[in-house]
Coordinates of C-alpha atoms in Angstrom, one line a residue:
X1 CA -1.0 57.0 -4.6
X2 CA -1.7 53.6 -2.9
X3 CA 1.4 51.6 -2.3
X4 CA 0.2 48.1 -1.5
X5 CA -1.2 47.2 -5.0
X6 CA 2.4 47.6 -6.3
X7 CA 4.0 45.3 -3.8
X8 CA 4.2 41.8 -5.4
X9 CA 7.3 40.6 -3.5
X10 CA 9.7 41.9 -0.8
X11 CA 12.0 43.2 -3.6
X12 CA 9.3 45.7 -4.5
X13 CA 9.0 46.5 -0.8
X14 CA 12.7 47.2 -0.5
X15 CA 12.6 49.8 -3.3
X16 CA 10.4 52.1 -1.1
X17 CA 11.8 54.8 1.0
X18 CA 11.9 54.2 4.8
X19 CA 9.6 57.4 5.0
X20 CA 6.8 55.7 3.0
X21 CA 6.6 52.5 5.1
X22 CA 4.2 53.8 7.8
X23 CA 1.7 54.5 5.0
X24 CA 2.2 51.1 3.7
X25 CA 1.5 49.6 7.2
X26 CA -1.8 51.6 7.4
X27 CA -2.8 50.2 3.9
X28 CA -1.8 46.5 5.0
X29 CA -4.1 47.0 8.2
X30 CA -7.0 48.0 6.1
X31 CA -6.5 45.2 3.6
X32 CA -6.4 42.6 6.3
X33 CA -9.5 44.1 8.0
X34 CA -11.4 44.2 4.6
X35 CA -10.7 40.6 3.8
X36 CA -11.1 39.0 7.3
X37 CA -14.3 41.1 7.9
X38 CA -15.9 39.3 4.8
X39 CA -14.2 36.1 4.7
X40 CA -13.3 35.4 8.4
X41 CA -10.1 34.2 9.7
X42 CA -7.4 35.2 12.4
X43 CA -7.6 38.8 12.8
X44 CA -5.9 40.2 15.9
X45 CA -2.6 38.4 15.7
X46 CA -1.8 39.6 12.2
X47 CA -2.9 43.2 13.0
X48 CA -0.4 43.2 15.9
X49 CA 2.6 42.5 13.6
X50 CA 2.1 44.6 10.6
X51 CA 5.1 46.8 11.3
X52 CA 7.3 43.8 12.3
X53 CA 6.4 42.2 9.1
X54 CA 7.3 45.2 7.0
X55 CA 10.5 45.6 8.8
X56 CA 11.6 42.0 8.5
X57 CA 11.1 41.8 4.7
X58 CA 12.6 45.3 4.3
X59 CA 15.8 44.5 6.2
X60 CA 16.4 40.9 5.5
X61 CA 16.9 39.1 2.0
X62 CA 13.9 36.7 2.1
X63 CA 13.4 34.1 1.0
X64 CA 17.1 33.3 1.0
X65 CA 17.2 34.6 4.7
X66 CA 15.0 32.1 6.5
X67 CA 12.0 33.4 8.4
X68 CA 9.6 31.4 10.5
X69 CA 6.3 32.4 12.0
X70 CA 5.5 30.4 15.1
X71 CA 2.0 28.9 14.9
X72 CA 1.3 31.2 11.9
X73 CA -1.9 33.0 13.1
X74 CA 0.0 36.3 12.5
X75 CA 1.3 35.5 9.0
X76 CA -1.5 37.2 6.8
X77 CA 0.8 40.2 6.3
X78 CA 3.6 38.1 5.5
X79 CA 1.5 36.4 2.7
X80 CA 0.3 39.7 1.3
X81 CA 3.9 41.0 0.9
X82 CA 5.1 37.9 -0.6
X83 CA 3.2 37.5 -3.9
X84 CA -0.3 36.3 -2.4
X85 CA -2.0 39.7 -2.3
X86 CA -4.4 39.0 -5.1
X87 CA -5.2 35.5 -4.0
X88 CA -5.5 36.4 -0.3
X89 CA -9.2 36.7 -0.8
X90 CA -9.2 32.8 -0.9
X91 CA -7.5 32.6 2.6
X92 CA -8.8 29.5 4.5
X93 CA -11.3 28.8 1.6
X94 CA -11.6 25.4 -0.1
X95 CA -9.0 25.2 -2.8
X96 CA -7.4 28.6 -1.7
X97 CA -4.5 29.7 0.4
X98 CA -3.9 28.0 3.8
X99 CA -4.6 29.9 7.0
X100 CA -1.0 29.2 8.1
X101 CA 2.5 29.2 6.5
X102 CA 3.0 26.3 4.2
X103 CA 6.1 25.3 2.4
X104 CA 4.3 23.9 -0.7
X105 CA 2.5 27.4 -1.2
X106 CA 5.4 29.7 -1.3
X107 CA 9.3 29.8 -1.1
X108 CA 8.8 32.6 1.4
X109 CA 7.1 30.1 3.9
X110 CA 10.4 28.7 5.1
X111 CA 8.6 26.2 7.4
X112 CA 5.1 25.0 7.8
X113 CA 3.4 25.9 11.1
X114 CA 0.0 25.7 12.8
X115 CA 0.9 24.3 16.1
X116 CA 2.8 26.4 18.6
X117 CA 6.4 26.6 19.8
X118 CA 8.1 24.7 16.9
X119 CA 9.8 27.8 15.4
X120 CA 12.9 27.9 17.6
X121 CA 13.9 24.2 16.9
X122 CA 13.2 24.6 13.2
X123 CA 15.1 27.8 12.8
X124 CA 18.2 26.3 14.7
X125 CA 18.0 23.3 12.4
X126 CA 18.2 25.6 9.4
X127 CA 21.0 27.7 10.9
X128 CA 23.0 24.6 11.4
X129 CA 22.3 23.3 7.9
X130 CA 23.4 26.7 6.5
X131 CA 26.6 26.5 8.4
X132 CA 27.4 23.0 7.3
X133 CA 26.6 23.8 3.7
X134 CA 28.9 26.9 3.8
X135 CA 26.2 29.5 3.6
X136 CA 27.6 31.7 6.3
X137 CA 25.9 35.0 5.4
X138 CA 22.3 33.5 5.5
X139 CA 20.2 34.9 8.4
X140 CA 17.7 33.0 10.4
X141 CA 14.9 34.5 12.2
X142 CA 11.9 33.1 14.3
X143 CA 9.0 35.1 15.4
X144 CA 7.3 33.6 18.6
X145 CA 4.6 35.0 21.0
X146 CA 5.0 35.2 24.6
X147 CA 2.4 32.3 25.1
X148 CA 4.2 30.1 22.7
X149 CA 7.7 30.6 24.1
X150 CA 6.5 29.4 27.6
X151 CA 5.9 26.0 26.0
X152 CA 8.3 23.1 26.9
X153 CA 9.5 22.6 23.2
X154 CA 10.3 26.3 23.0
X155 CA 12.5 26.0 26.0
X156 CA 14.2 22.9 24.6
X157 CA 15.0 24.9 21.6
X158 CA 16.2 27.9 23.5
X159 CA 18.4 25.6 25.6
X160 CA 20.2 24.2 22.5
X161 CA 20.5 27.5 20.7
X162 CA 21.9 29.2 23.6
X163 CA 25.0 26.9 23.4
X164 CA 25.1 26.9 19.8
X165 CA 27.3 29.2 17.6
X166 CA 24.5 29.2 15.1
X167 CA 23.3 32.7 13.8
X168 CA 19.8 32.9 14.9
X169 CA 17.6 35.8 15.9
X170 CA 14.5 35.0 18.1
X171 CA 12.0 37.7 18.0
X172 CA 9.8 37.5 21.2
X173 CA 6.4 39.2 20.1
X174 CA 5.1 40.0 23.6
X175 CA 1.4 41.1 23.6
X176 CA 0.5 39.1 26.8
X177 CA -2.1 36.9 25.0
X178 CA -2.2 33.9 22.9
X179 CA -5.7 33.0 22.0
X180 CA -6.6 33.6 25.7
X181 CA -4.5 35.8 28.1
X182 CA -1.1 34.2 28.7
X183 CA -0.6 32.5 32.2
X184 CA 2.2 31.4 34.2
X185 CA 5.4 32.7 36.0
X186 CA 7.1 33.5 32.7
X187 CA 4.2 35.9 31.9
X188 CA 4.8 37.6 35.3
X189 CA 8.5 37.8 34.5
X190 CA 8.0 39.4 31.2
X191 CA 5.5 41.9 32.8
X192 CA 8.2 42.8 35.2
X193 CA 10.7 43.4 32.4
X194 CA 8.3 45.7 30.6
X195 CA 7.7 47.6 33.7
X196 CA 11.4 47.6 34.8
X197 CA 10.9 45.9 37.9
X198 CA 12.6 42.5 37.0
X199 CA 15.5 41.2 38.9
X200 CA 18.9 42.1 37.5
X201 CA 19.6 38.8 35.8
X202 CA 17.8 38.4 32.5
X203 CA 16.6 35.0 31.9
X204 CA 17.5 35.1 28.2
X205 CA 21.1 36.4 28.8
X206 CA 21.4 33.6 31.3
X207 CA 20.6 31.2 28.4
X208 CA 23.5 32.8 26.4
X209 CA 21.4 34.9 24.2
X210 CA 22.4 38.5 23.3
X211 CA 19.1 40.4 24.6
X212 CA 17.8 43.4 23.2
X213 CA 14.7 45.1 24.5
X214 CA 12.0 45.8 25.4
X215 CA 11.4 47.6 22.0
X216 CA 8.1 49.2 20.8
X217 CA 6.9 46.7 18.0
X218 CA 4.8 49.4 16.3
X219 CA 7.7 52.0 15.9
X220 CA 8.8 51.2 12.3
X221 CA 11.9 53.4 12.2
X222 CA 13.0 52.0 15.4
X223 CA 12.3 48.5 14.3
X224 CA 14.3 48.8 11.1
X225 CA 17.3 50.2 12.9
X226 CA 17.2 47.6 15.6
X227 CA 17.0 44.9 13.0
X228 CA 19.9 46.4 11.0
X229 CA 21.9 46.5 14.0
X230 CA 21.2 42.9 15.0
X231 CA 22.3 41.7 11.5
X232 CA 25.9 42.5 12.6
X233 CA 25.7 40.5 15.8
X234 CA 26.7 36.9 15.5
X235 CA 25.4 34.0 17.5
X236 CA 22.2 33.5 19.3
X237 CA 20.2 36.8 19.7
X238 CA 16.7 37.5 21.2
X239 CA 14.8 40.7 20.5
X240 CA 12.0 41.5 22.8
X241 CA 9.2 43.4 21.1
X242 CA 6.0 44.9 22.9
X243 CA 3.0 44.8 20.6
X244 CA -0.8 45.1 20.8
X245 CA -2.8 42.3 19.4
X246 CA -5.6 43.7 17.2
X247 CA -3.5 47.0 16.6
X248 CA -5.6 49.4 14.5
X249 CA -9.0 48.2 15.1
X250 CA -10.5 49.6 18.3
X251 CA -12.8 46.6 19.0
X252 CA -10.0 44.1 18.3
X253 CA -7.6 45.9 20.7
X254 CA -10.4 46.1 23.4
X255 CA -11.7 42.6 23.1
X256 CA -8.6 40.6 22.1
X257 CA -10.1 37.1 22.9
X258 CA -13.2 37.5 20.8
X259 CA -11.2 39.1 17.9
X260 CA -8.6 36.5 17.7
X261 CA -10.9 34.9 15.2
X262 CA -14.1 36.9 15.4
X263 CA -16.0 35.5 12.3
X264 CA -17.6 38.1 10.2
X265 CA -17.7 41.8 11.3
X266 CA -18.3 45.3 10.2
X267 CA -15.0 46.5 8.8
X268 CA -15.9 50.1 9.7
X269 CA -17.0 49.7 13.2
X270 CA -15.6 46.4 14.1
X271 CA -19.0 45.2 15.3
X272 CA -19.6 41.5 15.0
X273 CA -22.2 40.4 12.5
X274 CA -24.3 38.0 14.4
X275 CA -26.1 35.1 12.8
X276 CA -29.9 34.3 13.1
X277 CA -31.1 34.5 16.8
X278 CA -33.4 31.6 16.2
X279 CA -33.0 28.9 19.0
X280 CA -31.0 26.0 18.0
X281 CA -28.9 23.3 19.3
X282 CA -25.9 24.4 21.4
X283 CA -22.2 23.8 20.6
X284 CA -20.6 20.6 22.0
X285 CA -18.2 22.9 23.8
X286 CA -20.9 24.7 25.6
X287 CA -22.5 21.3 26.7
X288 CA -19.0 20.1 27.8
X289 CA -18.3 23.3 29.9
X290 CA -21.7 23.7 31.4
X291 CA -22.0 19.9 32.2
X292 CA -18.6 19.9 33.8
X293 CA -19.5 22.8 36.2
X294 CA -22.8 21.0 37.0
X295 CA -21.0 17.9 37.9
X296 CA -18.3 19.7 39.7
X297 CA -20.7 21.5 42.0
X298 CA -22.0 18.1 43.1
X299 CA -18.7 16.2 43.3
X300 CA -15.8 18.0 45.0
X301 CA -13.2 15.6 43.7
X302 CA -13.7 16.8 40.2
X303 CA -11.0 19.2 38.8
X304 CA -10.5 20.6 35.3
X305 CA -7.4 21.2 33.2
X306 CA -7.0 22.8 29.6
X307 CA -3.8 23.7 27.9
X308 CA -4.3 27.3 26.7
X309 CA -8.0 26.8 25.5
X310 CA -10.3 27.9 28.4
X311 CA -12.6 29.9 26.1
X312 CA -12.5 27.6 23.0
X313 CA -13.2 24.5 25.1
X314 CA -15.6 26.2 27.6
X315 CA -13.5 25.2 30.5
X316 CA -13.9 28.9 31.3
X317 CA -17.2 28.2 33.1
X318 CA -15.5 26.1 35.8
X319 CA -12.4 28.3 35.9
X320 CA -14.5 31.3 36.7
X321 CA -16.9 29.7 39.1
X322 CA -14.5 27.4 40.9
X323 CA -11.0 28.8 40.2
X324 CA -9.2 26.7 42.9
X325 CA -10.4 23.5 41.0
X326 CA -9.7 24.3 37.3
X327 CA -6.7 25.6 35.4
X328 CA -5.4 26.9 32.2
X329 CA -1.8 25.6 32.2
X330 CA -0.8 27.4 29.1
X331 CA 0.6 25.8 25.9
X332 CA 1.7 22.8 27.7
X333 CA 0.0 19.6 26.5
X334 CA 2.6 17.3 28.1
X335 CA 2.4 19.1 31.4
X336 CA -1.4 19.0 31.2
X337 CA -1.6 15.3 30.7
X338 CA 1.0 14.3 33.5
X339 CA -0.6 17.0 35.9
X340 CA -3.9 15.1 35.4
X341 CA -2.1 11.8 36.0
X342 CA -0.7 13.1 39.3
X343 CA -4.0 14.3 40.5
X344 CA -5.7 10.9 39.5
X345 CA -3.1 9.1 41.5
X346 CA -4.0 10.9 44.6
X347 CA -7.8 10.5 44.3
X348 CA -9.1 13.4 42.3
X349 CA -11.1 13.1 39.2
X350 CA -9.4 15.2 36.4
X351 CA -11.2 16.2 33.3
X352 CA -8.5 17.1 30.9
X353 CA -9.8 19.0 27.9
X354 CA -7.5 19.1 24.9
X355 CA -8.2 19.6 21.3
X356 CA -7.7 16.3 19.4
X357 CA -5.0 17.7 17.2
X358 CA -3.1 18.9 20.2
X359 CA -3.1 15.7 22.3
X360 CA -0.8 14.4 19.6
X361 CA 1.7 16.6 21.3
X362 CA 1.5 14.6 24.6
X363 CA 1.3 11.1 23.2
X364 CA 4.1 9.7 25.3
X365 CA 2.3 11.1 28.5
X366 CA -0.9 9.5 27.6
X367 CA 1.0 6.2 27.3
X368 CA 3.7 6.3 29.9
X369 CA 2.0 8.5 32.7
X370 CA -1.5 7.6 32.4
X371 CA -2.3 4.3 30.6
X372 CA 0.6 2.4 31.8
X373 CA -0.2 3.2 35.5
X374 CA -4.0 2.8 34.6
X375 CA -5.0 6.1 36.2
X376 CA -8.6 7.0 35.4
X377 CA -8.0 10.4 33.8
X378 CA -11.0 11.6 31.7
X379 CA -9.7 13.1 28.3
X380 CA -12.3 15.3 26.6
X381 CA -11.0 15.6 23.0
X382 CA -12.5 18.7 21.5
X383 CA -12.5 19.4 17.7
X384 CA -12.4 15.7 16.7
X385 CA -13.0 14.9 13.1
X386 CA -12.9 17.6 10.3
X387 CA -12.7 20.9 11.8
X388 CA -13.1 23.1 8.6
X389 CA -11.0 26.2 7.5
X390 CA -8.1 25.7 9.9
X391 CA -7.1 22.7 7.5
X392 CA -4.6 20.1 7.8
X393 CA -2.8 21.2 10.9
X394 CA -5.9 21.2 13.0
X395 CA -8.2 18.3 11.8
X396 CA -8.7 15.9 14.6
X397 CA -8.6 12.8 12.4
X398 CA -6.0 10.6 14.0
X399 CA -7.2 10.3 17.6
X400 CA -9.1 6.9 17.2
X401 CA -6.2 5.4 15.5
X402 CA -3.4 6.6 17.8
X403 CA -5.4 5.8 21.0
X404 CA -7.0 2.6 20.0
X405 CA -3.7 0.8 20.3
X406 CA -3.0 1.9 23.8
X407 CA -3.9 -0.7 26.5
X408 CA -6.1 0.3 29.4
X409 CA -7.9 3.1 27.6
X410 CA -11.6 3.4 26.8
X411 CA -12.6 5.4 23.7
X412 CA -16.1 6.8 23.6
X413 CA -17.7 9.1 20.9
X414 CA -21.0 10.7 21.6
X415 CA -23.6 11.0 18.6
X416 CA -25.3 13.9 20.5
X417 CA -25.2 16.2 23.4
X418 CA -27.2 13.9 25.7
X419 CA -24.5 11.1 25.2
X420 CA -21.8 13.6 25.8
X421 CA -23.5 14.6 29.2
X422 CA -24.1 11.0 30.2
X423 CA -20.6 9.7 29.5
X424 CA -19.1 12.6 31.5
X425 CA -21.5 11.8 34.3
X426 CA -20.6 8.0 34.0
X427 CA -16.9 8.8 34.0
X428 CA -16.9 10.8 37.3
X429 CA -18.8 8.0 39.0
X430 CA -15.6 6.0 38.8
X431 CA -14.0 4.0 36.0
X432 CA -11.6 1.2 36.0
X433 CA -9.5 2.7 33.3
X434 CA -8.8 6.1 31.7
X435 CA -11.2 7.2 29.0
X436 CA -11.0 9.4 25.9
X437 CA -14.4 11.1 24.9
X438 CA -14.2 12.7 21.4
X439 CA -16.5 15.1 20.0
X440 CA -16.5 17.7 17.1
X441 CA -16.4 21.4 16.9
X442 CA -19.6 23.2 16.5
X443 CA -23.2 22.6 17.1
X444 CA -25.1 19.4 18.0
X445 CA -28.4 18.3 17.1
X446 CA -30.5 18.6 20.4
X447 CA -32.3 21.7 21.8
X448 CA -33.5 19.7 24.9
X449 CA -30.0 18.5 25.9
X450 CA -30.2 19.3 29.6
X451 CA -31.8 16.1 30.6
X452 CA -31.5 14.0 33.7
X453 CA -28.1 12.2 33.8
X454 CA -28.1 8.4 33.0
X455 CA -25.3 6.0 33.5
X456 CA -23.9 4.5 30.3
X457 CA -22.8 0.9 30.4
X458 CA -19.1 0.6 29.3
X459 CA -18.6 -1.1 25.9
X460 CA -22.3 -1.2 24.8
X461 CA -23.8 0.2 21.6
X462 CA -27.2 0.9 20.5
X463 CA -29.5 -0.4 17.7
X464 CA -31.1 2.6 16.3
X465 CA -32.9 0.9 13.4
X466 CA -33.5 -2.7 12.5
X467 CA -32.9 -3.5 8.9
X468 CA -32.3 -6.1 6.3
X469 CA -29.3 -7.0 4.2
X470 CA -27.1 -4.2 5.2
X471 CA -25.9 -3.0 8.7
X472 CA -24.5 0.4 9.0
X473 CA -22.2 0.8 12.0
X474 CA -21.4 4.4 13.0
X475 CA -19.4 6.0 15.7
X476 CA -19.9 9.4 17.2
X477 CA -21.6 12.3 15.3
X478 CA -21.0 10.4 12.0
X479 CA -24.2 8.6 13.1
X480 CA -26.1 11.9 12.4
X481 CA -24.9 11.8 8.8
X482 CA -26.1 8.1 8.5
X483 CA -29.4 9.1 10.1
X484 CA -29.9 11.8 7.5
X485 CA -29.1 9.4 4.7
X486 CA -31.5 6.8 6.0
X487 CA -34.4 9.2 6.4
X488 CA -35.7 8.2 3.1
X489 CA -36.1 4.6 4.0
X490 CA -39.1 3.0 5.9
X491 CA -38.8 1.7 9.4
X492 CA -38.7 -1.9 8.3
X493 CA -36.7 -1.7 5.1
X494 CA -33.0 -1.8 4.5
X495 CA -30.5 -0.9 6.0
X496 CA -30.1 -1.3 9.6
X497 CA -28.3 1.4 11.9
X498 CA -26.2 0.9 14.9
X499 CA -24.6 3.6 17.0
X500 CA -21.6 1.7 18.5
X501 CA -20.6 4.4 21.0
X502 CA -17.4 2.8 22.0
X503 CA -14.5 2.2 19.8
X504 CA -12.9 0.5 22.8
X505 CA -14.1 -1.9 24.0
X506 CA -16.2 -2.8 21.1
X507 CA -19.7 -4.3 21.8
X508 CA -18.8 -7.8 20.7
X509 CA -22.2 -9.2 21.7
X510 CA -23.8 -6.8 19.4
X511 CA -21.2 -7.4 16.6
X512 CA -21.7 -11.1 16.7
X513 CA -25.5 -10.5 16.2
X514 CA -24.9 -8.1 13.3
X515 CA -22.5 -10.3 11.5
X516 CA -24.8 -13.2 11.8
X517 CA -28.0 -11.4 10.7
X518 CA -26.5 -9.0 7.9
X519 CA -24.6 -10.2 4.8
X520 CA -23.1 -6.7 4.3
X521 CA -21.3 -4.4 6.8
X522 CA -20.7 -0.7 6.4
X523 CA -18.8 1.4 8.9
X524 CA -18.8 5.2 9.1
X525 CA -16.4 7.4 11.1
X526 CA -15.0 11.0 11.1
X527 CA -11.6 9.9 11.3
X528 CA -8.7 8.2 9.3
X529 CA -9.5 4.9 7.9
X530 CA -6.0 3.5 8.7
X531 CA -6.1 1.9 12.2
X532 CA -9.5 3.5 13.1
X533 CA -12.9 2.3 14.0
X534 CA -13.6 0.5 10.8
X535 CA -10.2 -1.3 11.2
X536 CA -11.4 -2.4 14.7
X537 CA -14.5 -4.0 13.2
X538 CA -12.4 -5.7 10.5
X539 CA -10.2 -7.1 13.2
X540 CA -13.1 -8.4 15.1
X541 CA -14.5 -10.2 11.9
X542 CA -11.1 -11.8 11.2
X543 CA -10.5 -13.0 14.7
X544 CA -14.1 -14.6 14.7
X545 CA -13.9 -16.0 11.2
X546 CA -16.6 -13.8 9.6
X547 CA -16.5 -13.4 5.9
X548 CA -19.0 -10.5 5.5
X549 CA -17.7 -7.8 3.2
X550 CA -16.9 -4.7 5.2
X551 CA -16.9 -1.3 3.6
X552 CA -15.2 1.4 5.6
X553 CA -16.2 5.0 5.1
X554 CA -13.4 7.3 6.6
X555 CA -10.7 9.7 5.6
X556 CA -8.2 8.0 3.2
X557 CA -4.4 8.0 3.8
X558 CA -3.7 11.5 2.9
X559 CA -3.8 15.0 4.5
X560 CA -7.1 17.0 4.0
X561 CA -6.6 20.7 3.6
X562 CA -8.9 23.6 4.5
X563 CA -12.7 24.2 3.5
X564 CA -16.1 24.2 5.2
X565 CA -16.8 20.9 7.0
X566 CA -19.4 20.1 4.3
X567 CA -17.0 20.7 1.6
X568 CA -14.4 18.5 3.2
X569 CA -16.8 15.7 4.1
X570 CA -17.8 15.6 0.4
X571 CA -14.1 15.5 -0.7
X572 CA -13.6 12.7 1.7
X573 CA -16.8 10.8 0.7
X574 CA -18.4 11.0 4.1
X575 CA -21.4 13.0 3.0
X576 CA -24.9 11.4 3.0
X577 CA -25.1 11.4 -0.9
X578 CA -21.8 9.3 -1.2
X579 CA -22.8 6.9 1.5
X580 CA -26.3 6.6 0.0
X581 CA -25.0 5.9 -3.5
X582 CA -22.9 3.0 -2.2
X583 CA -25.9 1.7 -0.1
X584 CA -28.1 1.9 -3.3
X585 CA -25.5 -0.2 -5.2
X586 CA -25.5 -2.9 -2.5
X587 CA -29.3 -2.9 -2.5
X588 CA -29.3 -3.6 -6.2
X589 CA -27.2 -6.8 -5.5
X590 CA -29.7 -8.0 -2.8
X591 CA -32.9 -7.5 -4.9

């Protein structure tokens, strides 16, 4: 008899005999593989912690005992065991379950995650809250990977927890990989621990944690016994588990980077289901990576930095070809930015590639270490705008707003691959200030993108279409949405279209002409309205006494959840149909 269909909560799980749990683990793996094969998602991480997930909910009294999954890539089994088995088919889908733990989704999701290295600080905060409220028997567990625990914030949490009397258990899920293979000295130390060649002093014991391990994270009876024993130990504890990412699917074990989030695949063989092989535009990430390598071969001062995203950002091309001039620094955005600043201070030309949502984690470094010193670091902000099914924790919607207020910083958004190449070429020629170049996830619009480089004039936009009555000002790839919407209008008819290219500095000469010639102005951006590109245009209009009404198309002041990019654009009112409907209403006024 199948066990998993009868598990609707951890209470059901705890009624099973310990001997039946390995069979449940096998069913859970099959279930995760079935769903992710068809619906896509984060596969390898969740397969690697199936036994741990069962053991934790079997031993601890969740949700009263607090359990936090760092990042949350590995929480699919947790969701399945905590009342979301039937709805798991909607995971990462529009209107469905979030791909990450989310407090509003379930009482078993003790803390929302999506970015790494937050779990230790959060679980310590909960342990302190329990102690102060008299809940002395409540247990507090955080599960964190070997890549995430190397981050600065994780060390800050360990440093505090180690001197605290709080009852916390940190479970180090050591599989030697995050999304890409783990890097750095801590990885080497953990490898030595696993091999029994580490120095006598244990780094975690030196931080005042009661250390247990290494322990086989796939041995369910051993896991349950270990956790039961640790329940009796007071104070800060660390359990070091050795697991295999992708456990149970041969392809996922062998190709761990690919099968972190593999897309659709054959659930029986693990083979990826490839899309159409017809030639199409490349991904912006590919254009970035190949262009950077092309430029670096010609300019020996160019260096590359990425915090733990060499494959996703395509920095891997330069790392593989010129390894002494390009680095994956691990999950360390603050370090990445200040490392780039140090390089720029001594004459190198650093391209610091960070996902837009992750640059938020290094905001002080951008201001204090780069902009304040006016160091010409080149920030390449990948995954700008709505990113799709990773949802609210990963959308790159705020970069324009949070960067626009910083002095000494240019902000550029290419509309296509050629503009991305050309601004990268321009930046490495030498800039007076640092620059942020933001571009989206996924494919662009050009197949002939490898064109000769052209220098871009800083602060200059482009008129794409002369019009009447209405001027549409777009920034970045939102201009392609506008172009699609305008395809039904004649060359000489309304409205006009302007690709502004720079959010900062704005092309004020062009804006004066636009506000003088057009009674109505529309701005379109794939970012938040508050403080964004449209706000910059409104500020210009106010400062120069223009009274033209300005309509801003951007994301309203709320968080956007998961879905396809097209679904989310429609929800946010950034799709061609919504913009066209507004344009038609204005045109009725002018007729």
